[in-house]
GROMACS .gro file of C-alpha atoms in nm:
model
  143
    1UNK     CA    1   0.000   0.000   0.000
    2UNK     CA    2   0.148   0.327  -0.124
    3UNK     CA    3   0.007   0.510   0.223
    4UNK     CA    4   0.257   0.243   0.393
    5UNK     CA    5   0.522   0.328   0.150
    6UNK     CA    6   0.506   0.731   0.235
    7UNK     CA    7   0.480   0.691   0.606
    8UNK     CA    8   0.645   0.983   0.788
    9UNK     CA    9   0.782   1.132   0.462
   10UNK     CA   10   0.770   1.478   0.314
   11UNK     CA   11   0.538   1.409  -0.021
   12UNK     CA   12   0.578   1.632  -0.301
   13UNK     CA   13   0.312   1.539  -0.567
   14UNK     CA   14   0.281   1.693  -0.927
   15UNK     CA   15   0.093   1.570  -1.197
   16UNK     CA   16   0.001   1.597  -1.628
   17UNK     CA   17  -0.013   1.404  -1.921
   18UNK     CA   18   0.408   1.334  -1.980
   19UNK     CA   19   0.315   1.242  -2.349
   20UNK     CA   20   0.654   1.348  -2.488
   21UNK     CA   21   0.842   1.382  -2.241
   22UNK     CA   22   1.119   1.689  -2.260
   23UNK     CA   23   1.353   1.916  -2.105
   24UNK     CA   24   1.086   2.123  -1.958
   25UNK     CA   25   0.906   1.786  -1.795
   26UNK     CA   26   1.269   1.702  -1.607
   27UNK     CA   27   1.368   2.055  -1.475
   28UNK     CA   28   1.014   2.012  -1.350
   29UNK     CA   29   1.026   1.666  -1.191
   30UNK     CA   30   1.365   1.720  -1.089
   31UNK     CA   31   1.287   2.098  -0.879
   32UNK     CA   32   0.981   1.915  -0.757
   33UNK     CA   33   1.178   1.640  -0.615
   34UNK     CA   34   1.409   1.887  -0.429
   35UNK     CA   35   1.089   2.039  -0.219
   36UNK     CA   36   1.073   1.702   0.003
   37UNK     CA   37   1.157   1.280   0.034
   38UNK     CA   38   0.932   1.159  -0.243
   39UNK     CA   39   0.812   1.300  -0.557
   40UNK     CA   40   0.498   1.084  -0.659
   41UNK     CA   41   0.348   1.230  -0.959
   42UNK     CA   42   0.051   1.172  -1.099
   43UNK     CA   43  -0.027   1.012  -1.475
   44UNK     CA   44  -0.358   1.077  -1.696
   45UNK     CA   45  -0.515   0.757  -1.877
   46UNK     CA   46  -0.524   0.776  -2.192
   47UNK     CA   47  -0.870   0.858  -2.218
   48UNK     CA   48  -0.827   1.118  -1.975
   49UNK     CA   49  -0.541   1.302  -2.206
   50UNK     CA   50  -0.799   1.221  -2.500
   51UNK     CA   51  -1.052   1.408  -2.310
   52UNK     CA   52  -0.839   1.674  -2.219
   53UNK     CA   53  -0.603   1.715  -2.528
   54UNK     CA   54  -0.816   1.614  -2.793
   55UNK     CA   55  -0.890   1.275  -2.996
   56UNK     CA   56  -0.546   1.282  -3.146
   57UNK     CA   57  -0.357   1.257  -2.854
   58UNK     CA   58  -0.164   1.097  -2.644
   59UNK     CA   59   0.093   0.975  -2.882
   60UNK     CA   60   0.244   0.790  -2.655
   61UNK     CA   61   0.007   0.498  -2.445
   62UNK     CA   62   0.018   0.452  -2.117
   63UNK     CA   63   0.264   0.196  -2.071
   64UNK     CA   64   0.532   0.439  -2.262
   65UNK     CA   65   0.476   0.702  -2.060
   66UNK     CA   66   0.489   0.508  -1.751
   67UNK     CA   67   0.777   0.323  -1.857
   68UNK     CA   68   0.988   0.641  -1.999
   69UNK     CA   69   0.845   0.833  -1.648
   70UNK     CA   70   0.980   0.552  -1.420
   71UNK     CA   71   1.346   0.575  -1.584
   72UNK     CA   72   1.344   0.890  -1.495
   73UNK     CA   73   1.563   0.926  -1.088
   74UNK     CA   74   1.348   1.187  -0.957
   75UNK     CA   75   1.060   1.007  -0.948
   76UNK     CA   76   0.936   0.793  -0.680
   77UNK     CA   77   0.594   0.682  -0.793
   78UNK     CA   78   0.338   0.682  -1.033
   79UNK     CA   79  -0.032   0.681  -0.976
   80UNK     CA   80  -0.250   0.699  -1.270
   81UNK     CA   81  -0.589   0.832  -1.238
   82UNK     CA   82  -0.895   0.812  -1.505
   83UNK     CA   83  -1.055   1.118  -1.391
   84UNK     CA   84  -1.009   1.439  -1.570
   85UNK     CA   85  -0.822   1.581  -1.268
   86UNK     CA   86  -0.634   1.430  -0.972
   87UNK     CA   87  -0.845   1.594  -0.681
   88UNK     CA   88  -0.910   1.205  -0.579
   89UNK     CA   89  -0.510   1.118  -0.542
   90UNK     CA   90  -0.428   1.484  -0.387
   91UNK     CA   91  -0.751   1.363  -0.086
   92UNK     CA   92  -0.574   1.058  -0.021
   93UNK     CA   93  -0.175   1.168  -0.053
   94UNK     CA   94  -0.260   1.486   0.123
   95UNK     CA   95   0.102   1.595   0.015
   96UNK     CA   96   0.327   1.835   0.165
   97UNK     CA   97   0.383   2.016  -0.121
   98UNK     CA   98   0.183   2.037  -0.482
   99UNK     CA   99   0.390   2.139  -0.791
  100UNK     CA  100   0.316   2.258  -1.108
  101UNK     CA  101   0.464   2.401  -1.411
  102UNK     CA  102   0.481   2.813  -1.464
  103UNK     CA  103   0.224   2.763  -1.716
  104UNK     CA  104  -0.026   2.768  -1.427
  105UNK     CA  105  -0.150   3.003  -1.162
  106UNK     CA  106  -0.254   2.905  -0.798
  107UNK     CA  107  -0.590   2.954  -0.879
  108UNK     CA  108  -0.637   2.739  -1.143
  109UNK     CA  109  -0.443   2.454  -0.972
  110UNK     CA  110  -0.660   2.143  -0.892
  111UNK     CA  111  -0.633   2.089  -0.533
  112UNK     CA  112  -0.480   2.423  -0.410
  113UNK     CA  113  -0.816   2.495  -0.171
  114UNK     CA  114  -0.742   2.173  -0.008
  115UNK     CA  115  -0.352   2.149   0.001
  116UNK     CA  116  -0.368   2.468   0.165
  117UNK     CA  117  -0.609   2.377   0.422
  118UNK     CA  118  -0.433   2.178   0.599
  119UNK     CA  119  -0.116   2.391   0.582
  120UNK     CA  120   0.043   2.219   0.256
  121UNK     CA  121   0.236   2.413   0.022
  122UNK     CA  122   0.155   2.478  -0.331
  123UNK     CA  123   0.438   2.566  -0.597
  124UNK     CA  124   0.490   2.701  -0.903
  125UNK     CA  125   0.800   2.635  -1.089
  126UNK     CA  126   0.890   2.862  -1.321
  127UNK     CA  127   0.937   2.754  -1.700
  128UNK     CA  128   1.298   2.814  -1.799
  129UNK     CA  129   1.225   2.671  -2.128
  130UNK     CA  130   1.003   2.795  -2.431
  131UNK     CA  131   0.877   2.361  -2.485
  132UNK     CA  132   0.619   2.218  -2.457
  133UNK     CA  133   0.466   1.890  -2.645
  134UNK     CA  134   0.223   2.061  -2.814
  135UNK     CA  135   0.502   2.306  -2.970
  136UNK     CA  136   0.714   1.948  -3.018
  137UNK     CA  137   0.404   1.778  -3.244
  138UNK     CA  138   0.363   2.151  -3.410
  139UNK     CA  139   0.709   2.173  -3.512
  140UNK     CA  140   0.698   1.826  -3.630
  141UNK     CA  141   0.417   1.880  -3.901
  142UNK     CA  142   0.620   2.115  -4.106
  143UNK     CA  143   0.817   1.817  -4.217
   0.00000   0.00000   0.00000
């Protein structure tokens, strides 16, 4: 049980779609890591990135992205949820800290209200790179 696994550790918990995963993703994962013990991020299904990035996406299935996200040092775990948000996983983590990309503000960051009620932290880190996958599959099309 992951709540076994977590005991008495500082949780740091981010979450997205990974579907081509770049330099943006790892400065991201790997500043996240840095705010506590464990990094556990969350994955969307594929039919949640379907939902949320349209019918022609992800390119990569779920088994990629979890494999490709595992390899990666900074994370710790990998919970994938169906829903279109991870409100469910952030309830039952309760994390210390929830991190996003600078492509967000607080207020549009599932789970902020909730983090923050019980004194959690909520983070932005900044994007230091102009990537993102959606620019990655654009560029690619004018080949």
């Amino acid at each position: 049980q992951l709540k076994d696994l977590i005991k008495n550790k500082k949780i740091v918990f981010t979450n997205g779609c990974f579907d081509i995963i770049h330099r943006g993703h790892i400065t991201l994962l790997k500043e996240a890591a840095e705010h506590g013990d464990v990094l556990i991020v969350g994955l969307n299904s594929d039919d949640s990135v379907k939902r949320l990035k349209g019918n022609n996406r992800p390119i990569n299935n779920i088994d990629s992205r979890i494999n490709v996200l595992s390899a990666i040092s900074y994370v710790d775990y990998i919970v994938v949820f169906e829903e279109d948000t991870p409100i469910d996983i952030i309830k039952y983590l309760k994390p210390d800290y929830l991190v996003k990309g600078g492509d967000y503000v607080i207020e549009n960051i599932v789970g902020t209200d909730y983090v923050e009620s019980y004194g959690g932290n909520v983070c932005i880190i900044p994007l230091r790179e102009d990537i993102s996958t959606t620019s990655i599959i654009n560029k690619t099309k004018s080949f």
